[in-house]
Structure formats: structure tokens, C-alpha cells
Amino acid sequence: MADWLRDRAEDELTARSGSLPGIDVVFAQNDAMAYGAWRAFQAAGRTGIKLIGIDGLPGPMGGIDLVRKGILAATFTCPTGGKEAVAYAVDLLSKKEGIPKKIYLRPRMVTAESLKEGTPASTTAPAARAPLGRPIVLGFSQVGSESEWRVANTKSIKNAAAKAGIQLLFEDGRQRQENQIAAIRSFIERKVDIIAFSPVVESGWDEVLREAKDAGIPVILSDRAVDVKDDTLWLSFMGSDFLEEGRRAARWLVEALKGEVSVHIVELQGTIGSAPAIDRRIGFEEVIRDYPQFKIVASESGDFFKDQGYEVMKRILASGLPRVDALFAHNDDMAIGAIQALEEAGLKPGTEVKIVSIDAAHGAFMAMLAGKLNCTVECNPLLGPQLMKAIQDYMAGTDLPIRMITSEGVYTAENARRDMKGREY
Ligand code: GZL
């Protein structure tokens, strides 16, 4: 423990230098401590130890300088966020739309090699990137139209582009990755200014995103994340925290049924391999892990479709499960389909079988008013204004956060009538 202080790190390591084992690498949680470690090792005649720090500040003996001097092997910038905080404050005061609830700024790795290519992005915004004298051209590849959420998301993107005066080339992927890849390639051929897309699944995007990067076209991830080796292939990811959505669903269910001796849960998963399906399941299981009486007894994908939610639930109920006490559906559409299957099987959704789903779309509120759904965790589809603001900011020369998270709530049947007033979806 060195309390972020260079001298404390040096003193601690000097005091222990006789008892320290052979060391190859030291990771320090800031550059100052890494430098203190280096001074201690130098004094003890211990060389060849690689030192890695964090902060990457400019200026004499800042992390970047320490890398340049060969004292640190690497550091990672930790953007201070001051510039962004002031910019968003001004946006809030001027009542701008599309301001994210939470942002993560992009850290950059600084090594001797990266310094040869140029120091990390400077703190001053680069020159404006806007195409002068004509509208910005955005290519957007959408997943499809599988759910109420998706329909609301598409409407938000289209309306916000029109309002922002951004020329939108919109392609519907019809649930297939190959269609989305073809659409992105068509955007590259048409030399759009920027590409945004909601990836139907997490993997398989490296090649086409490399093509976009090589063509000098930035890519923003809307709604869902991708799993690529090189995270510089995309500029920013805006959307919900799916892990937290899964946790929220589980917390509600645990609270609702905590008095039960055992709770048999059916899980209807979203599209296999999609970020929301992967993370919602992880978040849900992370919470119920602490409550052994809560068990997932059946789990299948309904691909976010209502009719598949019905078919899968019907099949699970016919499989001879001893009983079903609760349903966790990764989206409202599948929950609504499952409600029909439960009723056809003579069960009472919302009372005998507690149901929690995700999206907080209109259909979920109607099901809650009918007493057939108990809770829906919001996943905000209205990303249009946030996406267009990000694009305009970027084109004006602003560096975008690596992550922008939307604000969301949790809605229950008890308050459905009050909460649904004024909702856009
Ligand atoms: C989540 C989104 C999911 C919704 C589903 O951000 O990708 O896809 O939860 C939709 O309703 O089909």
C-alpha cells in the first residue's frame, strides 16, 4: 500500500528489498508509485523489472515522459473528464437532448512504440471533422424488427436524424449478421461520413470493422456491443447496462419470493450470442447465486420474438416440469407470448407464476394492468437523440466517450397505471 505517493512506494520497497523475491513486472495503480518503485529498484541495483502505471499525464516526469525516458514500460491514460463535464453541463443548461446518464472515457495505452506513432490523443479537441456545406451522411444498420423495443428504437433513430438534419441511410438486417455486414460494406462503398449499427450478435465483426477503419469511416455501436480484438475498431458504444438489467430483474424476484422455500424459475433467453442475452443471464445469475432456493429449472432462447416466447414456454410446460413458480424473460415480447402459453396450460401468470421481464415497453404495462406480469426492467430504446448528438459532437471535433449509458428504471404492476402516463413506447 503506498497511497498513490511516489516516496511511499519507494520507501516501502526499499524497506523490503532484502526480502522481495525475484520480480519481473510491477503494476502500480498510478505512475507516481511506479516511479517510486523504479527509484527503489535502482538504488538496490535491481534492473530489468518492467514497470506499468496508470494516469499517463503529460508534462515533465508525467507518465508519458516516464515512458519516453524508458522508466516505465507502459502507462494508460486516465482521462480526467473535466472538459467533458463542463461540456455536458453547458448542454444541460441549454436544454440539449441526448445527454447520457453516465459515460466512460477512453483510456489509451502509452508505450515506447505508440509514442513513435504519436502521443495519445491530446487534451485539445482535434480540428472539426464536419463535412463542410452539406449534411452529415450516416449509415445505420439495424438488427431487424423483432420486438416492440426494436420498433421504438428504429423510430427514435429515424426521427432524431430528421430533426438533426442528418442524412440517414437505413438498412434493416432482418435478424441476420450477413445482412448487416453487407449493409456496412455498402455504406463504405457509398463513402458515408459515419456508420452506426446495433449488432445482432457480439462476435464476427472484426473484418468488416477493419474495412471501415481502413476506409477512414468511424463506427458507433448503438444498443449492443461487439466482441472484437481491437477496440479501436469502434469509436463509442451507447446503450444500456445489460448486466445491471439482469441483476435488477433478479433482485425484484428475490424480494417478491424471498419467503419461499424453493423457487423454480424458467428463463426465456434473447438471441443466442447477442450482448443483451449474454449479459442479462450473467447479471441475473450473479444475484440468485446468493439465494440457493432460487433455481433456473429450464432455459431456452425465444430470440426476443413474442411467438417464439409462446412456443418455447408451451414446450417447456409440456416437458413434465414438476412446477413453475417464476418466469424471467429477457424481453417483454417473449414474456407476453409465454403468458398465453401459461394460461393455455391452466396456470395463472402474475399470481401462481411471477413474471419479470426487461424492456418496459407498452405491452408490458398493459400486461401488468391486467395482473399477468409483475415487473419489467426498463431498457431505453430511445437512443436516437443521444446518437445524433454524439455524431454532431464528433463531427465538430469532440472526442467521444468510449461508453455512454442511458438512464432507466424498474416498473411494477402496483404502479403501472401511474408510471405508464406519458411514456413514448
Ligand atoms: C436491448 C435490445 C433488445 C431488447 C429486445 O438493448 O437489443 O433487443 O431487449 C430487442 O426487445 O429485441
Short mmCIF file of C-alpha atoms and ligand atoms in Angstrom, two decimals:
data_model
loop_
_atom_site.label_atom_id
_atom_site.label_comp_id
_atom_site.label_asym_id
_atom_site.label_seq_id
_atom_site.Cartn_x
_atom_site.Cartn_y
_atom_site.Cartn_z
CA MET A 1 0.00 0.00 0.00
CA ALA A 2 1.57 3.32 -0.99
CA ASP A 3 -1.41 5.71 -1.02
CA TRP A 4 -0.75 6.91 -4.61
CA LEU A 5 2.56 8.50 -3.37
CA ARG A 6 5.92 8.16 -5.12
CA ASP A 7 8.01 8.42 -1.95
CA ARG A 8 5.78 6.00 -0.01
CA ALA A 9 6.20 3.41 -2.78
CA GLU A 10 9.96 3.95 -2.81
CA ASP A 11 10.23 3.66 0.98
CA GLU A 12 8.02 0.55 1.17
CA LEU A 13 10.03 -1.28 -1.49
CA THR A 14 13.36 -0.12 -0.10
CA ALA A 15 12.41 -1.40 3.34
CA ARG A 16 11.50 -4.79 1.83
CA SER A 17 14.21 -5.01 -0.82
CA GLY A 18 16.05 -7.72 1.10
CA SER A 19 13.00 -9.95 1.40
CA LEU A 20 11.43 -9.43 -2.03
CA PRO A 21 11.51 -12.48 -4.32
CA GLY A 22 12.62 -12.25 -7.97
CA ILE A 23 10.33 -9.73 -9.67
CA ASP A 24 9.65 -9.50 -13.44
CA VAL A 25 6.84 -6.95 -13.55
CA VAL A 26 5.37 -4.36 -11.20
CA PHE A 27 1.88 -2.99 -11.80
CA ALA A 28 1.29 0.27 -9.93
CA GLN A 29 -2.17 1.82 -9.79
CA ASN A 30 -0.64 5.17 -10.70
CA ASP A 31 2.52 6.42 -12.41
CA ALA A 32 3.84 8.17 -9.30
CA MET A 33 4.06 4.89 -7.37
CA ALA A 34 5.55 3.16 -10.41
CA TYR A 35 8.27 5.82 -10.48
CA GLY A 36 8.85 5.37 -6.75
CA ALA A 37 9.25 1.63 -7.30
CA TRP A 38 11.76 2.32 -10.07
CA ARG A 39 13.82 4.56 -7.74
CA ALA A 40 13.84 1.83 -5.08
CA PHE A 41 14.95 -0.86 -7.53
CA GLN A 42 17.62 1.44 -8.99
CA ALA A 43 19.03 2.09 -5.51
CA ALA A 44 19.07 -1.65 -4.80
CA GLY A 45 20.74 -2.38 -8.11
CA ARG A 46 17.76 -4.41 -9.32
CA THR A 47 17.33 -3.87 -13.06
CA GLY A 48 15.25 -5.42 -15.84
CA ILE A 49 11.99 -5.14 -13.91
CA LYS A 50 9.12 -3.92 -16.14
CA LEU A 51 7.02 -1.18 -14.55
CA ILE A 52 3.42 -0.46 -15.60
CA GLY A 53 1.48 2.54 -14.32
CA ILE A 54 -1.77 4.42 -14.88
CA ASP A 55 -2.64 8.11 -15.41
CA GLY A 56 -0.47 8.90 -18.44
CA LEU A 57 -0.30 12.62 -17.64
CA PRO A 58 1.65 14.91 -19.97
CA GLY A 59 4.46 17.16 -18.72
CA PRO A 60 7.86 16.56 -17.07
CA MET A 61 8.02 13.25 -15.17
CA GLY A 62 4.36 12.60 -16.04
CA GLY A 63 3.53 9.06 -17.13
CA ILE A 64 4.10 9.82 -20.81
CA ASP A 65 7.53 11.33 -20.04
CA LEU A 66 8.42 8.33 -17.84
CA VAL A 67 7.62 6.00 -20.75
CA ARG A 68 9.62 8.20 -23.12
CA LYS A 69 12.59 8.03 -20.69
CA GLY A 70 12.32 4.22 -20.54
CA ILE A 71 11.50 4.27 -16.82
CA LEU A 72 8.00 2.84 -17.38
CA ALA A 73 7.31 0.08 -19.87
CA ALA A 74 3.75 1.31 -20.29
CA THR A 75 1.11 3.54 -18.84
CA PHE A 76 -2.58 4.00 -19.53
CA THR A 77 -4.17 7.42 -19.74
CA CYS A 78 -6.94 8.03 -17.24
CA PRO A 79 -8.82 10.97 -18.76
CA THR A 80 -9.68 13.49 -16.07
CA GLY A 81 -13.16 14.19 -17.51
CA GLY A 82 -13.07 17.89 -16.70
CA LYS A 83 -13.57 19.02 -20.31
CA GLU A 84 -16.46 16.62 -20.81
CA ALA A 85 -18.10 17.59 -17.50
CA VAL A 86 -18.12 21.26 -18.45
CA ALA A 87 -19.35 20.50 -21.98
CA TYR A 88 -22.25 18.36 -20.71
CA ALA A 89 -23.06 20.99 -18.07
CA VAL A 90 -23.37 23.61 -20.80
CA ASP A 91 -25.52 21.19 -22.83
CA LEU A 92 -27.77 20.63 -19.82
CA LEU A 93 -28.15 24.38 -19.25
CA SER A 94 -29.01 24.85 -22.91
CA LYS A 95 -31.55 22.02 -22.59
CA LYS A 96 -29.90 19.90 -25.29
CA GLU A 97 -31.35 16.43 -25.98
CA GLY A 98 -29.44 13.15 -25.93
CA ILE A 99 -27.24 13.71 -22.87
CA PRO A 100 -26.19 10.28 -21.48
CA LYS A 101 -26.72 9.41 -17.80
CA LYS A 102 -23.20 8.07 -17.39
CA ILE A 103 -20.09 8.00 -19.58
CA TYR A 104 -16.76 6.18 -19.54
CA LEU A 105 -13.85 7.98 -21.22
CA ARG A 106 -11.50 6.06 -23.48
CA PRO A 107 -8.13 5.16 -21.83
CA ARG A 108 -5.19 4.90 -24.22
CA MET A 109 -2.14 2.67 -23.82
CA VAL A 110 1.17 4.55 -23.98
CA THR A 111 4.34 2.59 -24.81
CA ALA A 112 7.62 3.41 -26.47
CA GLU A 113 6.11 2.01 -29.72
CA SER A 114 2.92 4.05 -29.50
CA LEU A 115 4.93 7.18 -28.82
CA LYS A 116 6.80 6.60 -32.07
CA GLU A 117 3.38 6.74 -33.81
CA GLY A 118 2.50 9.98 -31.99
CA THR A 119 1.49 10.81 -28.44
CA PRO A 120 -2.03 9.77 -27.30
CA ALA A 121 -4.92 11.99 -28.24
CA SER A 122 -4.13 15.43 -26.93
CA THR A 123 -6.40 17.09 -24.43
CA THR A 124 -7.47 19.66 -27.02
CA ALA A 125 -10.19 18.54 -29.45
CA PRO A 126 -8.88 17.80 -32.95
CA ALA A 127 -9.95 20.08 -35.78
CA ALA A 128 -13.59 19.82 -36.77
CA ARG A 129 -14.33 16.77 -38.88
CA ALA A 130 -17.65 18.03 -40.21
CA PRO A 131 -18.27 17.80 -43.96
CA LEU A 132 -18.46 21.50 -44.79
CA GLY A 133 -21.55 22.83 -46.54
CA ARG A 134 -23.55 19.61 -46.68
CA PRO A 135 -25.49 17.35 -44.26
CA ILE A 136 -23.64 14.62 -42.40
CA VAL A 137 -24.32 11.24 -44.04
CA LEU A 138 -24.94 8.40 -41.54
CA GLY A 139 -25.21 4.74 -42.49
CA PHE A 140 -27.25 2.82 -39.90
CA SER A 141 -27.62 -0.98 -39.87
CA GLN A 142 -30.47 -2.16 -37.63
CA VAL A 143 -30.92 -5.67 -36.16
CA GLY A 144 -34.42 -6.13 -37.53
CA SER A 145 -37.95 -5.60 -36.22
CA GLU A 146 -38.26 -8.48 -33.75
CA SER A 147 -39.84 -6.64 -30.85
CA GLU A 148 -41.73 -3.58 -29.64
CA TRP A 149 -38.40 -2.34 -28.35
CA ARG A 150 -36.78 -2.58 -31.77
CA VAL A 151 -39.65 -0.80 -33.48
CA ALA A 152 -39.40 2.06 -30.96
CA ASN A 153 -35.62 2.14 -31.40
CA THR A 154 -35.90 2.42 -35.19
CA LYS A 155 -38.48 5.20 -34.90
CA SER A 156 -36.23 7.09 -32.48
CA ILE A 157 -33.21 6.81 -34.82
CA LYS A 158 -35.18 7.97 -37.87
CA ASN A 159 -36.94 10.85 -36.11
CA ALA A 160 -33.75 12.09 -34.46
CA ALA A 161 -31.80 12.01 -37.74
CA ALA A 162 -34.51 14.03 -39.47
CA LYS A 163 -34.61 16.52 -36.59
CA ALA A 164 -30.81 16.87 -36.62
CA GLY A 165 -30.66 17.34 -40.39
CA ILE A 166 -28.50 14.22 -40.73
CA GLN A 167 -28.92 12.27 -43.98
CA LEU A 168 -29.79 8.70 -42.86
CA LEU A 169 -29.12 5.60 -44.95
CA PHE A 170 -31.08 2.96 -43.00
CA GLU A 171 -30.75 -0.78 -43.62
CA ASP A 172 -32.81 -3.45 -41.81
CA GLY A 173 -30.67 -6.52 -41.08
CA ARG A 174 -33.71 -8.78 -40.76
CA GLN A 175 -32.05 -10.59 -37.81
CA ARG A 176 -29.11 -11.83 -39.91
CA GLN A 177 -25.47 -10.87 -39.39
CA GLU A 178 -24.63 -11.34 -43.05
CA ASN A 179 -27.22 -8.73 -43.98
CA GLN A 180 -25.69 -6.27 -41.52
CA ILE A 181 -22.18 -6.91 -42.82
CA ALA A 182 -23.40 -6.36 -46.39
CA ALA A 183 -25.07 -3.11 -45.29
CA ILE A 184 -21.87 -1.85 -43.62
CA ARG A 185 -19.91 -2.67 -46.78
CA SER A 186 -22.44 -0.74 -48.84
CA PHE A 187 -22.02 2.25 -46.53
CA ILE A 188 -18.26 2.07 -47.02
CA GLU A 189 -18.70 1.96 -50.80
CA ARG A 190 -21.04 4.95 -50.61
CA LYS A 191 -18.38 6.78 -48.54
CA VAL A 192 -20.71 7.79 -45.72
CA ASP A 193 -19.27 10.10 -43.08
CA ILE A 194 -20.02 7.78 -40.17
CA ILE A 195 -21.54 4.33 -39.57
CA ALA A 196 -23.68 3.25 -36.62
CA PHE A 197 -25.19 -0.17 -36.02
CA SER A 198 -26.83 -2.42 -33.46
CA PRO A 199 -25.04 -5.78 -33.86
CA VAL A 200 -27.39 -8.77 -33.86
CA VAL A 201 -24.68 -10.85 -32.16
CA GLU A 202 -21.43 -9.94 -30.38
CA SER A 203 -18.84 -11.78 -32.49
CA GLY A 204 -17.85 -11.89 -36.17
CA TRP A 205 -17.37 -8.17 -36.83
CA ASP A 206 -13.56 -7.80 -36.84
CA GLU A 207 -13.12 -7.98 -40.62
CA VAL A 208 -15.84 -5.56 -41.70
CA LEU A 209 -14.98 -3.08 -38.94
CA ARG A 210 -11.34 -3.21 -40.04
CA GLU A 211 -12.56 -2.39 -43.57
CA ALA A 212 -14.47 0.63 -42.20
CA LYS A 213 -11.42 1.78 -40.23
CA ASP A 214 -9.15 1.36 -43.28
CA ALA A 215 -11.67 3.47 -45.24
CA GLY A 216 -11.40 6.16 -42.54
CA ILE A 217 -15.07 5.82 -41.55
CA PRO A 218 -15.73 5.89 -37.78
CA VAL A 219 -18.24 3.40 -36.33
CA ILE A 220 -20.53 3.95 -33.33
CA LEU A 221 -22.16 0.95 -31.61
CA SER A 222 -25.81 1.64 -30.82
CA ASP A 223 -27.71 -0.51 -28.30
CA ARG A 224 -25.48 -3.60 -28.36
CA ALA A 225 -21.74 -4.25 -28.00
CA VAL A 226 -19.37 -6.25 -30.18
CA ASP A 227 -16.58 -8.61 -29.12
CA VAL A 228 -13.58 -7.66 -31.25
CA LYS A 229 -9.85 -7.99 -30.51
CA ASP A 230 -9.07 -4.35 -31.34
CA ASP A 231 -11.37 -1.92 -29.54
CA THR A 232 -10.12 0.96 -31.69
CA LEU A 233 -12.30 -0.51 -34.47
CA TRP A 234 -15.25 1.35 -32.94
CA LEU A 235 -15.50 4.88 -31.62
CA SER A 236 -18.10 4.62 -28.86
CA PHE A 237 -20.80 2.27 -27.52
CA MET A 238 -24.09 3.75 -26.37
CA GLY A 239 -26.83 1.70 -24.76
CA SER A 240 -27.98 0.04 -21.62
CA ASP A 241 -26.12 -1.81 -18.92
CA PHE A 242 -27.48 -5.30 -19.63
CA LEU A 243 -25.66 -6.82 -16.67
CA GLU A 244 -27.45 -4.42 -14.35
CA GLU A 245 -30.77 -5.13 -16.06
CA GLY A 246 -30.30 -8.84 -15.28
CA ARG A 247 -29.37 -8.03 -11.68
CA ARG A 248 -32.41 -5.75 -11.29
CA ALA A 249 -34.72 -8.48 -12.58
CA ALA A 250 -33.26 -10.98 -10.12
CA ARG A 251 -33.37 -8.52 -7.20
CA TRP A 252 -37.06 -7.92 -7.81
CA LEU A 253 -37.80 -11.66 -7.99
CA VAL A 254 -35.79 -12.44 -4.85
CA GLU A 255 -37.61 -9.67 -2.98
CA ALA A 256 -41.00 -10.85 -4.26
CA LEU A 257 -40.46 -14.54 -3.35
CA LYS A 258 -37.87 -14.43 -0.58
CA GLY A 259 -40.21 -16.23 1.81
CA GLU A 260 -40.49 -19.30 -0.40
CA VAL A 261 -38.60 -22.49 0.45
CA SER A 262 -37.84 -23.17 -3.20
CA VAL A 263 -38.48 -21.19 -6.37
CA HIS A 264 -38.37 -22.92 -9.77
CA ILE A 265 -37.57 -20.39 -12.49
CA VAL A 266 -37.99 -20.68 -16.25
CA GLU A 267 -35.71 -18.37 -18.25
CA LEU A 268 -36.55 -17.24 -21.78
CA GLN A 269 -33.28 -16.02 -23.28
CA GLY A 270 -32.94 -13.46 -26.06
CA THR A 271 -31.00 -14.02 -29.29
CA ILE A 272 -28.21 -16.52 -28.63
CA GLY A 273 -24.84 -14.75 -28.80
CA SER A 274 -26.30 -11.25 -28.50
CA ALA A 275 -24.91 -8.87 -25.88
CA PRO A 276 -28.24 -8.42 -24.07
CA ALA A 277 -28.88 -12.17 -23.85
CA ILE A 278 -25.35 -12.92 -22.63
CA ASP A 279 -25.18 -10.16 -20.04
CA ARG A 280 -28.76 -10.32 -18.76
CA ARG A 281 -28.25 -14.01 -17.96
CA ILE A 282 -24.92 -13.27 -16.22
CA GLY A 283 -26.43 -10.41 -14.18
CA PHE A 284 -29.47 -12.47 -13.17
CA GLU A 285 -27.38 -15.48 -12.08
CA GLU A 286 -24.94 -13.22 -10.19
CA VAL A 287 -27.78 -12.24 -7.83
CA ILE A 288 -29.65 -15.55 -7.43
CA ARG A 289 -26.31 -17.28 -6.70
CA ASP A 290 -26.68 -15.94 -3.13
CA TYR A 291 -30.18 -17.47 -2.78
CA PRO A 292 -29.87 -21.26 -3.27
CA GLN A 293 -33.64 -21.73 -3.02
CA PHE A 294 -33.94 -19.89 -6.40
CA LYS A 295 -33.20 -22.31 -9.22
CA ILE A 296 -33.41 -21.94 -13.02
CA VAL A 297 -35.07 -25.26 -13.97
CA ALA A 298 -35.39 -24.57 -17.71
CA SER A 299 -33.75 -22.03 -20.01
CA GLU A 300 -34.17 -21.64 -23.77
CA SER A 301 -33.97 -18.88 -26.35
CA GLY A 302 -37.08 -17.28 -27.79
CA ASP A 303 -34.86 -14.96 -29.89
CA PHE A 304 -36.69 -11.90 -28.49
CA PHE A 305 -39.81 -12.78 -30.52
CA LYS A 306 -43.30 -12.96 -28.94
CA ASP A 307 -44.39 -16.01 -30.93
CA GLN A 308 -41.20 -17.87 -30.03
CA GLY A 309 -41.73 -16.96 -26.38
CA TYR A 310 -45.12 -18.68 -26.67
CA GLU A 311 -43.75 -21.78 -28.46
CA VAL A 312 -40.78 -22.23 -26.10
CA MET A 313 -42.90 -21.78 -22.97
CA LYS A 314 -45.51 -24.21 -24.34
CA ARG A 315 -42.75 -26.78 -24.98
CA ILE A 316 -41.23 -26.30 -21.51
CA LEU A 317 -44.62 -26.69 -19.82
CA ALA A 318 -45.25 -29.89 -21.79
CA SER A 319 -41.85 -31.28 -20.82
CA GLY A 320 -43.13 -32.51 -17.47
CA LEU A 321 -41.55 -29.91 -15.16
CA PRO A 322 -42.94 -30.53 -11.65
CA ARG A 323 -43.89 -26.87 -11.35
CA VAL A 324 -43.02 -23.35 -12.47
CA ASP A 325 -43.01 -20.61 -9.83
CA ALA A 326 -41.47 -17.78 -11.85
CA LEU A 327 -40.52 -16.69 -15.33
CA PHE A 328 -37.56 -14.47 -16.20
CA ALA A 329 -37.88 -13.31 -19.81
CA HIS A 330 -35.06 -11.32 -21.46
CA ASN A 331 -37.68 -9.10 -23.07
CA ASP A 332 -41.36 -8.21 -22.71
CA ASP A 333 -42.38 -9.67 -26.06
CA MET A 334 -41.33 -13.19 -25.08
CA ALA A 335 -42.97 -12.73 -21.68
CA ILE A 336 -46.25 -11.79 -23.35
CA GLY A 337 -46.03 -14.86 -25.59
CA ALA A 338 -45.29 -17.03 -22.55
CA ILE A 339 -48.29 -15.60 -20.69
CA GLN A 340 -50.55 -17.04 -23.38
CA ALA A 341 -48.87 -20.46 -23.07
CA LEU A 342 -49.22 -20.39 -19.26
CA GLU A 343 -52.92 -19.58 -19.50
CA GLU A 344 -53.48 -22.33 -22.07
CA ALA A 345 -51.84 -24.71 -19.59
CA GLY A 346 -54.34 -23.63 -16.92
CA LEU A 347 -51.81 -21.61 -14.90
CA LYS A 348 -52.27 -18.06 -13.60
CA PRO A 349 -49.48 -15.74 -14.83
CA GLY A 350 -48.83 -12.89 -12.40
CA THR A 351 -50.17 -14.80 -9.40
CA GLU A 352 -49.28 -18.53 -9.45
CA VAL A 353 -46.33 -17.76 -11.73
CA LYS A 354 -44.49 -14.49 -11.00
CA ILE A 355 -43.14 -12.90 -14.17
CA VAL A 356 -40.29 -10.42 -14.56
CA SER A 357 -39.12 -9.25 -17.95
CA ILE A 358 -37.00 -6.49 -19.49
CA ASP A 359 -37.66 -3.51 -21.79
CA ALA A 360 -40.65 -1.74 -20.10
CA ALA A 361 -42.43 -1.49 -23.46
CA HIS A 362 -46.11 -0.60 -23.75
CA GLY A 363 -47.19 -4.24 -23.99
CA ALA A 364 -45.60 -4.94 -20.61
CA PHE A 365 -47.57 -2.13 -18.98
CA MET A 366 -50.81 -3.49 -20.46
CA ALA A 367 -49.95 -6.98 -19.14
CA MET A 368 -49.18 -5.50 -15.70
CA LEU A 369 -52.51 -3.64 -15.69
CA ALA A 370 -54.18 -6.99 -16.46
CA GLY A 371 -52.35 -8.54 -13.48
CA LYS A 372 -50.47 -11.03 -15.71
CA LEU A 373 -46.97 -9.53 -15.49
CA ASN A 374 -45.38 -8.41 -12.23
CA CYS A 375 -42.29 -6.39 -13.10
CA THR A 376 -40.48 -5.02 -16.12
CA VAL A 377 -36.94 -3.62 -16.03
CA GLU A 378 -36.56 -0.70 -18.39
CA CYS A 379 -34.18 -0.85 -21.35
CA ASN A 380 -34.44 2.51 -23.07
CA PRO A 381 -34.83 2.22 -26.88
CA LEU A 382 -34.96 5.99 -27.44
CA LEU A 383 -31.30 6.23 -28.43
CA GLY A 384 -31.86 8.47 -31.45
CA PRO A 385 -31.22 11.86 -29.85
CA GLN A 386 -28.14 10.56 -28.00
CA LEU A 387 -26.74 9.03 -31.20
CA MET A 388 -27.27 12.17 -33.27
CA LYS A 389 -25.77 14.41 -30.56
CA ALA A 390 -22.73 12.15 -30.38
CA ILE A 391 -22.35 12.27 -34.16
CA GLN A 392 -22.66 16.05 -34.26
CA ASP A 393 -20.21 16.44 -31.35
CA TYR A 394 -17.73 14.12 -33.07
CA MET A 395 -18.03 15.94 -36.36
CA ALA A 396 -17.47 19.23 -34.51
CA GLY A 397 -14.12 17.85 -33.29
CA THR A 398 -15.05 16.44 -29.87
CA ASP A 399 -13.56 13.11 -28.77
CA LEU A 400 -16.41 10.78 -27.77
CA PRO A 401 -16.57 8.76 -24.54
CA ILE A 402 -15.88 5.06 -25.10
CA ARG A 403 -19.18 4.23 -23.35
CA MET A 404 -22.44 6.16 -22.94
CA ILE A 405 -25.10 4.64 -20.69
CA THR A 406 -28.78 5.57 -20.81
CA SER A 407 -30.94 6.17 -17.73
CA GLU A 408 -33.55 3.50 -16.90
CA GLY A 409 -35.97 2.45 -14.17
CA VAL A 410 -37.82 -0.62 -12.86
CA TYR A 411 -41.60 -0.76 -13.13
CA THR A 412 -44.02 -2.98 -11.21
CA ALA A 413 -47.69 -3.84 -11.57
CA GLU A 414 -48.50 -1.88 -8.40
CA ASN A 415 -47.52 1.41 -10.06
CA ALA A 416 -48.13 0.59 -13.74
CA ARG A 417 -51.11 2.90 -14.25
CA ARG A 418 -49.21 5.88 -12.78
CA ASP A 419 -45.90 5.10 -14.46
CA MET A 420 -47.17 4.49 -17.97
CA LYS A 421 -48.53 8.02 -18.35
CA GLY A 422 -46.57 9.98 -20.93
CA ARG A 423 -44.25 7.14 -21.96
CA GLU A 424 -43.17 7.20 -25.61
CA TYR A 425 -43.06 3.40 -26.06
C1 GZL B 1 -31.68 -4.36 -25.81
C2 GZL B 1 -32.14 -4.76 -27.19
C3 GZL B 1 -33.01 -5.97 -27.11
C4 GZL B 1 -34.35 -5.73 -26.41
C5 GZL B 1 -35.23 -6.63 -27.17
O1 GZL B 1 -30.92 -3.20 -25.88
O2 GZL B 1 -31.02 -5.03 -28.01
O3 GZL B 1 -33.33 -6.37 -28.43
O4 GZL B 1 -34.32 -6.02 -25.04
C6 GZL B 1 -34.75 -6.34 -28.56
O5 GZL B 1 -36.60 -6.40 -27.01
O6 GZL B 1 -35.24 -7.25 -29.45
#
